[in-house]
Short mmCIF file of C-alpha atoms and ligand atoms in Angstrom, two decimals:
data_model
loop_
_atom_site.label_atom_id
_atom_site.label_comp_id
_atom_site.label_asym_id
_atom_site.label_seq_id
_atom_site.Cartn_x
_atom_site.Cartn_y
_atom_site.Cartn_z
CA UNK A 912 117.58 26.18 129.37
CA UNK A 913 118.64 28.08 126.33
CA UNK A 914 119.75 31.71 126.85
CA UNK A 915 118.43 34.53 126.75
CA UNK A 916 115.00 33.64 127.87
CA UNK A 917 113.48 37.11 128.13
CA UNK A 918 113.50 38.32 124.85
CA UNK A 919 111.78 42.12 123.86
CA UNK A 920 111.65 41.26 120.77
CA UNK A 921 108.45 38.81 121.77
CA UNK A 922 106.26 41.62 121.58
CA UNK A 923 107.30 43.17 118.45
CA UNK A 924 106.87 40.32 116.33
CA UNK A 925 103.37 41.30 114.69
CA UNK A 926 101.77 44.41 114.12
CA UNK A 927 98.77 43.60 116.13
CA UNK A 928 101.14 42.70 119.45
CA UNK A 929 103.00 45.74 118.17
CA UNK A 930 99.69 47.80 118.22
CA UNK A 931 98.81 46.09 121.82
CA UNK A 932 101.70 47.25 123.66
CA UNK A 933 101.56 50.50 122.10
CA UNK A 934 103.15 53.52 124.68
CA UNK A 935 102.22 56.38 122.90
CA UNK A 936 99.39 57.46 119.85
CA UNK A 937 99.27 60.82 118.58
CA UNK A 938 95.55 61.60 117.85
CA UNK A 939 93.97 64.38 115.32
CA UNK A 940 92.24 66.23 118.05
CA UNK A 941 95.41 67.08 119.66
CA UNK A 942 97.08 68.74 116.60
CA UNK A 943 96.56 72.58 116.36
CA UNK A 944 97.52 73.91 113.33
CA UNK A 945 98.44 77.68 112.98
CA UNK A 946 97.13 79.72 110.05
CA UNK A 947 98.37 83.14 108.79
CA UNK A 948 96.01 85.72 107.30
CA UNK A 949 97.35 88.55 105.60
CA UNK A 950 95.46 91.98 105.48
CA UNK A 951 94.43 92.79 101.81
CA UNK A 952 95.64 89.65 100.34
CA UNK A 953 92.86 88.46 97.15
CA UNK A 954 94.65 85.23 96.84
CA UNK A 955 96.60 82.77 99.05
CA UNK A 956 100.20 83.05 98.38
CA UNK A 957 102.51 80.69 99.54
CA UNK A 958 105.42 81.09 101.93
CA UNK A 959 108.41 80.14 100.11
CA UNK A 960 110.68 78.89 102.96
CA UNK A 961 107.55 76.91 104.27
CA UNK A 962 106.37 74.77 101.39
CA UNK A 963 102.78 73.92 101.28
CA UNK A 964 102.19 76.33 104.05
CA UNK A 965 100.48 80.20 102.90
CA UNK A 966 99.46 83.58 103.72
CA UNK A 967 95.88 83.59 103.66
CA UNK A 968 92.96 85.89 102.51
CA UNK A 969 90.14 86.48 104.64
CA UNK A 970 88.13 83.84 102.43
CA UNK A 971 90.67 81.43 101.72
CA UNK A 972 91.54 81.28 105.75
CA UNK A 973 87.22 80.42 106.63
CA UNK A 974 87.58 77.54 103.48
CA UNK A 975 91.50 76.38 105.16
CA UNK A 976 89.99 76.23 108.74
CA UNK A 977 86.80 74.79 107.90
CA UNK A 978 88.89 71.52 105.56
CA UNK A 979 90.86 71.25 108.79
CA UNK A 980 88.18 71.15 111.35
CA UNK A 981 86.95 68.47 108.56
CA UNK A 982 90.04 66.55 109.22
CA UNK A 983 89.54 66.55 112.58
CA UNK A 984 92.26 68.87 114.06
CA UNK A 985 91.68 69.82 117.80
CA UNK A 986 92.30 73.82 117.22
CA UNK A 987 93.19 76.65 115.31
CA UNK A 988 95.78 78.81 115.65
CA UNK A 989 95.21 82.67 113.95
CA UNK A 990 98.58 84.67 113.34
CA UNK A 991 97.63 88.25 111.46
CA UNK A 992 100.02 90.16 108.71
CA UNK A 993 98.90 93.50 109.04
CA UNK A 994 99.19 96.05 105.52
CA UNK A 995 100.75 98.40 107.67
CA UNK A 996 102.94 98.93 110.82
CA UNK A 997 103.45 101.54 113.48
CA UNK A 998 105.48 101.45 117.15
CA UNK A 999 102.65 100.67 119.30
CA UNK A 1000 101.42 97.87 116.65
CA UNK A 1001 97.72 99.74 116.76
CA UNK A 1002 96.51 97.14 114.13
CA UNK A 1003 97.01 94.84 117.10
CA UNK A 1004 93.78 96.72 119.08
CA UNK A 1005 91.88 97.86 116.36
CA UNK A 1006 88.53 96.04 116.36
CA UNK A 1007 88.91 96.30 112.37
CA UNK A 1008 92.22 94.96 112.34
CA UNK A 1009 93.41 91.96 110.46
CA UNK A 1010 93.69 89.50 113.28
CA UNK A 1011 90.65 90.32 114.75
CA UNK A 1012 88.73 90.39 111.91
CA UNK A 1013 89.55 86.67 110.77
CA UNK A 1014 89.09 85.50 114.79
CA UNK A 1015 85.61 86.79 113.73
CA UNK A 1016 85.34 85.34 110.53
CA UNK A 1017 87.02 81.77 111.82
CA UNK A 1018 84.88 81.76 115.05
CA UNK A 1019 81.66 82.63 112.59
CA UNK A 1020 82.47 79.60 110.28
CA UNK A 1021 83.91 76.99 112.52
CA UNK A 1022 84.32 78.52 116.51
CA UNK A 1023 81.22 76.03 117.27
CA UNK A 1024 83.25 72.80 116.40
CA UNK A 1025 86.69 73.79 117.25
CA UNK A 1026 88.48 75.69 119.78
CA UNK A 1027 89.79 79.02 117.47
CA UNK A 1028 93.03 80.81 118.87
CA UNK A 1029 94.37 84.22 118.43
CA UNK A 1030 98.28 85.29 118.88
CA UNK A 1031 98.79 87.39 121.62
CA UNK A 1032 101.73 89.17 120.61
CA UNK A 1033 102.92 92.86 118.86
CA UNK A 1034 105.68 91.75 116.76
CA UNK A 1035 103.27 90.89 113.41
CA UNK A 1036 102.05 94.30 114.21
CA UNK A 1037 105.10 96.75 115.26
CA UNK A 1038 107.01 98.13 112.54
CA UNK A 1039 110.52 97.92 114.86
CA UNK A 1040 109.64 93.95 114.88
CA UNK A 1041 109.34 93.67 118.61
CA UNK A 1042 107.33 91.76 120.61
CA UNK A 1043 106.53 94.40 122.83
CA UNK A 1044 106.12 98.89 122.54
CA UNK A 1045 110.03 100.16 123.05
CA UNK A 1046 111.18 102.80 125.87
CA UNK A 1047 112.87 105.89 124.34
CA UNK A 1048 116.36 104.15 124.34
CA UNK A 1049 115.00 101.34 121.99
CA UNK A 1050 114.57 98.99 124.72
CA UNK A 1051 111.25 96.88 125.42
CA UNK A 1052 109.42 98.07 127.88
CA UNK A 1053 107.71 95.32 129.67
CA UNK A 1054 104.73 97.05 131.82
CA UNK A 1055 103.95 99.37 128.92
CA UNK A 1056 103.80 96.71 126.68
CA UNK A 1057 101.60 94.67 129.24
CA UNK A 1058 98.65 97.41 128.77
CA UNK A 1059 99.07 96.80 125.19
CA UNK A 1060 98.49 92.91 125.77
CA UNK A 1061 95.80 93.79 128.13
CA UNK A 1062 93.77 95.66 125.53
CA UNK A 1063 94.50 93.33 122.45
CA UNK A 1064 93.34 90.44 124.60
CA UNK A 1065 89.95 92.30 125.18
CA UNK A 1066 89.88 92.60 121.42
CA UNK A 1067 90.23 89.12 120.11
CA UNK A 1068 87.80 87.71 123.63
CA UNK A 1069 85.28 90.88 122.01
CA UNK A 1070 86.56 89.28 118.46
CA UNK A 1071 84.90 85.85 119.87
CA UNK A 1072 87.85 83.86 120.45
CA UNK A 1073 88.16 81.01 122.71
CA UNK A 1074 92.00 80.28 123.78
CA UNK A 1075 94.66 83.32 123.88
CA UNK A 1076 97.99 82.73 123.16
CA UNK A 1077 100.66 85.02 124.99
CA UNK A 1078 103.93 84.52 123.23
CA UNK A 1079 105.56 87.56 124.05
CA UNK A 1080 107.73 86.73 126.93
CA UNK A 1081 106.63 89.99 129.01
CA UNK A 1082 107.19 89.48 132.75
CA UNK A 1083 103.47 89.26 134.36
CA UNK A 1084 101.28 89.00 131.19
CA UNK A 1085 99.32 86.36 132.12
CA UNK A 1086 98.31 88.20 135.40
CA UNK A 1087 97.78 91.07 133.52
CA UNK A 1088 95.72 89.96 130.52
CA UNK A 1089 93.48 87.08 133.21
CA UNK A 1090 92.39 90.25 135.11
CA UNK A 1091 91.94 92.29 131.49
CA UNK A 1092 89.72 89.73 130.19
CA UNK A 1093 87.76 89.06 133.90
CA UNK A 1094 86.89 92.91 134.01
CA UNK A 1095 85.52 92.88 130.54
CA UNK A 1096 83.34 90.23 130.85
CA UNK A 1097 85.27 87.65 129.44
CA UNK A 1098 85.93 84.92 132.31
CA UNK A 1099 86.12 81.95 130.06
CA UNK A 1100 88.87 82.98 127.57
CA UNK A 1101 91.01 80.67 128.30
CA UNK A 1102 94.79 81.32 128.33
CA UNK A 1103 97.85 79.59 127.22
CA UNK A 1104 100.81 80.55 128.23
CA UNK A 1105 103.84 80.51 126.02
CA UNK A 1106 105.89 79.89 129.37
CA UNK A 1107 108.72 78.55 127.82
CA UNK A 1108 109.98 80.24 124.89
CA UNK A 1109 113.45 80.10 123.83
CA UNK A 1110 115.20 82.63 121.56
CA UNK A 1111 115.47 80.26 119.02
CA UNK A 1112 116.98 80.03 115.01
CA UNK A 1113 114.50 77.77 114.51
CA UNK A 1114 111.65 80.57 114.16
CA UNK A 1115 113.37 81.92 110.68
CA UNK A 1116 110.58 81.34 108.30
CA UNK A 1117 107.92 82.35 110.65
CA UNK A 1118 109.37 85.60 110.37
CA UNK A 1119 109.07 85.51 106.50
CA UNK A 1120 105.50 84.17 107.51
CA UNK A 1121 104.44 87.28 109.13
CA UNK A 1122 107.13 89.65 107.14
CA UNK A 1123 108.63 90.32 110.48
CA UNK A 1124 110.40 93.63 110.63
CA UNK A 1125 112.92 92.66 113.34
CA UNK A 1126 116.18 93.69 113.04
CA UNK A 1127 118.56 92.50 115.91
CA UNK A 1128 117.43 89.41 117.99
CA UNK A 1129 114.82 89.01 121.23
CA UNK A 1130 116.92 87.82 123.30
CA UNK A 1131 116.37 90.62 126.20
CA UNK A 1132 112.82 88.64 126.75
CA UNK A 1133 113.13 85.15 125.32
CA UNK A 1134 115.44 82.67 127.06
CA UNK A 1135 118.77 81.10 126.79
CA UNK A 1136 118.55 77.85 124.91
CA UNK A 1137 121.12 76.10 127.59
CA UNK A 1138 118.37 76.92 130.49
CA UNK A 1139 116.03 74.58 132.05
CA UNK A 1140 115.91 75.74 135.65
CA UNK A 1141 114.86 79.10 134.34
CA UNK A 1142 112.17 77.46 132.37
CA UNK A 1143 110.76 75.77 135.36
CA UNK A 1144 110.89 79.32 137.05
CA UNK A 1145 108.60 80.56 134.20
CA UNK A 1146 106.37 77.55 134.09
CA UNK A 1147 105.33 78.05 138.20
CA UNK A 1148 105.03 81.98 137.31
CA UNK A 1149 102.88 81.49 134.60
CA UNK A 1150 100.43 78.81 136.61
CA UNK A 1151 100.61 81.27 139.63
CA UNK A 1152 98.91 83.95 137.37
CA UNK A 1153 96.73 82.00 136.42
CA UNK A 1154 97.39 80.39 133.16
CA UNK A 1155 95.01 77.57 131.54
CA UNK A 1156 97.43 75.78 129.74
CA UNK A 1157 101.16 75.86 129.16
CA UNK A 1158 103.40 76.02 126.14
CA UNK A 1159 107.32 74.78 125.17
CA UNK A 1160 108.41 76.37 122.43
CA UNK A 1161 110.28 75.16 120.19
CA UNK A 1162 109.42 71.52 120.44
CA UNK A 1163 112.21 69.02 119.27
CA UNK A 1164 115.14 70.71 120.59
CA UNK A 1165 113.61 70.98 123.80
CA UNK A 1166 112.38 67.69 124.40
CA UNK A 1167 113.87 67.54 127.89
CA UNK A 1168 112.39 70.94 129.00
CA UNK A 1169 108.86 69.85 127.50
CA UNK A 1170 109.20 66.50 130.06
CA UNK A 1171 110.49 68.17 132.82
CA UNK A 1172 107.44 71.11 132.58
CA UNK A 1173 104.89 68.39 132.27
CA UNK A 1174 106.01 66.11 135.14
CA UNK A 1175 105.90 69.22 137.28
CA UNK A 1176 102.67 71.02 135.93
CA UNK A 1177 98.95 69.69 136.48
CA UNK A 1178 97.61 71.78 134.12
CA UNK A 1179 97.62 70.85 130.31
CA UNK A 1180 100.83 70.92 128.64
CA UNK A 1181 101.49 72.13 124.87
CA UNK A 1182 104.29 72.31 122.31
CA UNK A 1183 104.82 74.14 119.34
CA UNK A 1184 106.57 72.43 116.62
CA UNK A 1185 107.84 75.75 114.72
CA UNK A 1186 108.59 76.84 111.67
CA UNK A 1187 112.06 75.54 111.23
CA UNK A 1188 111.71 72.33 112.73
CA UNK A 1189 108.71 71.73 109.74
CA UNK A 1190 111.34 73.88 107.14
CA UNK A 1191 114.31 70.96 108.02
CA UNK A 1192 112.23 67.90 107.46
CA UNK A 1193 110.34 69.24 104.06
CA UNK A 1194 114.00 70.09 102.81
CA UNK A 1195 116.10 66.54 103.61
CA UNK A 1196 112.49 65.47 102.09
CA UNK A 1197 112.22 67.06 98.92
CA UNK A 1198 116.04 66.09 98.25
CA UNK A 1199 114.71 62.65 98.87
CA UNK A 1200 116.87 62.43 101.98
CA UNK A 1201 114.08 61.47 104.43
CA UNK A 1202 110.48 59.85 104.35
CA UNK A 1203 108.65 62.78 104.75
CA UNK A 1204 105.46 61.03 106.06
CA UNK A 1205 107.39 58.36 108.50
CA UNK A 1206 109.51 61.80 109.82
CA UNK A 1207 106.48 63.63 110.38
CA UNK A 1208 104.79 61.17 112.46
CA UNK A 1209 107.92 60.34 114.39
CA UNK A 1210 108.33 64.17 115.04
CA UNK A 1211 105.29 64.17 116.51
CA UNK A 1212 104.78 60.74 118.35
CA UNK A 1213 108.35 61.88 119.91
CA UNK A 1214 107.14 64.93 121.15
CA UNK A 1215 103.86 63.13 122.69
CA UNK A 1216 106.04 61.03 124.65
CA UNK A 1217 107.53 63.69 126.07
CA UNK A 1218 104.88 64.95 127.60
CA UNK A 1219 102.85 67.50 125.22
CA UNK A 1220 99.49 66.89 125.24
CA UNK A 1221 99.02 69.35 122.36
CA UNK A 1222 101.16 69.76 119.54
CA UNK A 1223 100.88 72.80 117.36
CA UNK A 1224 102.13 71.84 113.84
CA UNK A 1225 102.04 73.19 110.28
CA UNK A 1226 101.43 69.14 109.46
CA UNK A 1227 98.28 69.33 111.49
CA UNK A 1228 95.81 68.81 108.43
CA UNK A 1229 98.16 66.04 106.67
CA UNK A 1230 98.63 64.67 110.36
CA UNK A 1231 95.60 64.17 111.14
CA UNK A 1232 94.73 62.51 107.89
CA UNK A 1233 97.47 60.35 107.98
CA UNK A 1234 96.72 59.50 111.42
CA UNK A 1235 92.87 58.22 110.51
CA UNK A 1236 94.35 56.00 107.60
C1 PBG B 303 105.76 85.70 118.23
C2 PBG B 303 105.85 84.33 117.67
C3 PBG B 303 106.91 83.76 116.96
C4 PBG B 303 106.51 82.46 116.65
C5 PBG B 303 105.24 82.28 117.15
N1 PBG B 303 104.85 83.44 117.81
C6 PBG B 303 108.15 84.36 116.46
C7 PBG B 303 109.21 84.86 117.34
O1 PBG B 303 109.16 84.79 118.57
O2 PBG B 303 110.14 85.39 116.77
C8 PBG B 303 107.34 81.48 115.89
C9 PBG B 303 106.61 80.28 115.39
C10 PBG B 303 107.34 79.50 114.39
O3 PBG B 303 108.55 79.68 114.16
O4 PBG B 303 106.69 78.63 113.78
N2 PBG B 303 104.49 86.29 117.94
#
């Protein structure tokens, strides 16, 4: 009897075995990919610390989400750059403003083969940078800015979107914006929750995304990167109120928090893959330090495994392509 008779490596030898035991796939339809529209804009024009990923115009945004809905992504994810900001981010509520016009447009040329999803958030839309209206000593005031979350959600549901994301970290807005959206009609917006959202260096070139104005940090409402028991605290708030679906944000560095919410959740579970974790892998890639493709799909498979259901990623197009090869 030779030794070792149990031997892993058995079921590794071919790719079919290796395709039979298979744990985890990642598949196109659970890939959103997030899309920024800029008021004004007459051309795309790219996003330098994001390569490959834009600022959209009104028209280039209906042709982007249409080629992706093509590819077979699950979802859309709309983030508006407004021309112009003021305190209470108005552009935020303003039927006519950027974001809600493109949830219009988006919904108009693809909402009946994909689920379309607005940002629920003031920061692209404040001209302090904030993700919420400020108090007279230039601190965030949570319940006003709930009213303003209340009212922009009414907007995008009016705008015809299907999923509202809340990532602004306000104490009670999913209560708040569920009963905003039931006494307006609008019972089957569905909500995910950005329960877990850390205050994170990983969001940099989102903020050149969306020309963020912030100056300081948000980390009076988003949460310490060492917690987890405080991220399992917002999780059961979140599915109290009455959220749909929850989100971890940022996805890699959190892969423990994302498997801890989704073993104690039963509601869909979803992580957002942000703009630096995409930022790091293009840059080792274009110095021809990593395989960009084989990174990409690890990224993902990795954060699949850990629980996410949905993964919102700026790869989401190429993902899904490379996924169907
Ligand atoms: C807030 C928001 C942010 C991101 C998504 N929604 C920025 C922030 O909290 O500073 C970051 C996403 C990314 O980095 O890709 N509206």
């Amino acid at each position: 009897m030779g030794f070792p008779e149990i031997r892993p490596r058995r079921l590794r030898g071919s790719e079919p075995l290796r395709r039979l035991v298979g744990e985890t796939t990642v598949a196109p339809r659970e890939l959103v990919l997030p899309m920024f529209v800029k008021e004004g804009l007459a051309e795309p024009r790219p996003v330098s610390s994001l390569p490959g990923v834009v600022q959209h115009s009104r028209e280039s945004l209906r042709k982007a989400a249409a080629d992706a809905v093509q590819a077979g992504v699950g979802g859309l994810m709309i983030f508006g750059v407004p021309a112009t900001r003021d305190p209470d981010g108005s552009g935020a509520t303003d039927p006519d403003g950027i974001l809600n016009v493109a949830i219009r447009d988006v919904v108009e040329e693809v909402g009946g083969a994909t689920v379309v999803m607005g940002d629920l958030c003031l920061d692209e839309f404040t001209s302090h940078g904030h993700c919420g209206v400020l108090a007279p000593d230039g601190s965030v005031d949570n319940d006003a800015t709930l009213a303003r979350y209340a009212d922009m959600a009414v907007a995008q549901a009016a705008a015809g979107v299907h999923v509202v994301g809340l990532s602004g970290m306000m104490d009670g807005q999913v209560g708040v914006v569920r009963a905003a959206l039931d006494r307006a009609g609008h019972p089957d917006t569905v909500i995910l929750a950005y329960a877990v959202k850390y205050a994170s260096a990983f969001y940099g070139p989102f903020r050149e995304a969306v020309e963020s104005a912030l100056v300081g940090d948000r980390r009076t409402y988003q949460q310490d990167p060492g917690n987890v028991r405080e991220a399992l605290r917002e999780v059961a708030l979140d599915v109290a109120e009455g959220a749909d679906i929850v989100m971890v944000k940022p996805a890699l560095p959190y892969l423990d928090v994302l498997a801890a919410v989704a073993s104690t959740v039963d509601i869909p579970v979803a992580a957002y893959q942000v703009s630096g974790e995409y930022a790091m892998v293009e840059a080792a890639a274009a110095n021809g330090w990593l395989d960009r493709e084989r990174t990409i799909l690890e990224t993902l498979t990795s954060i699949r495994r850990a629980g996410a259901q949905i993964i919102l990623t700026y790869w989401a197009v190429e993902a899904a392509r490379l996924l169907r090869r």
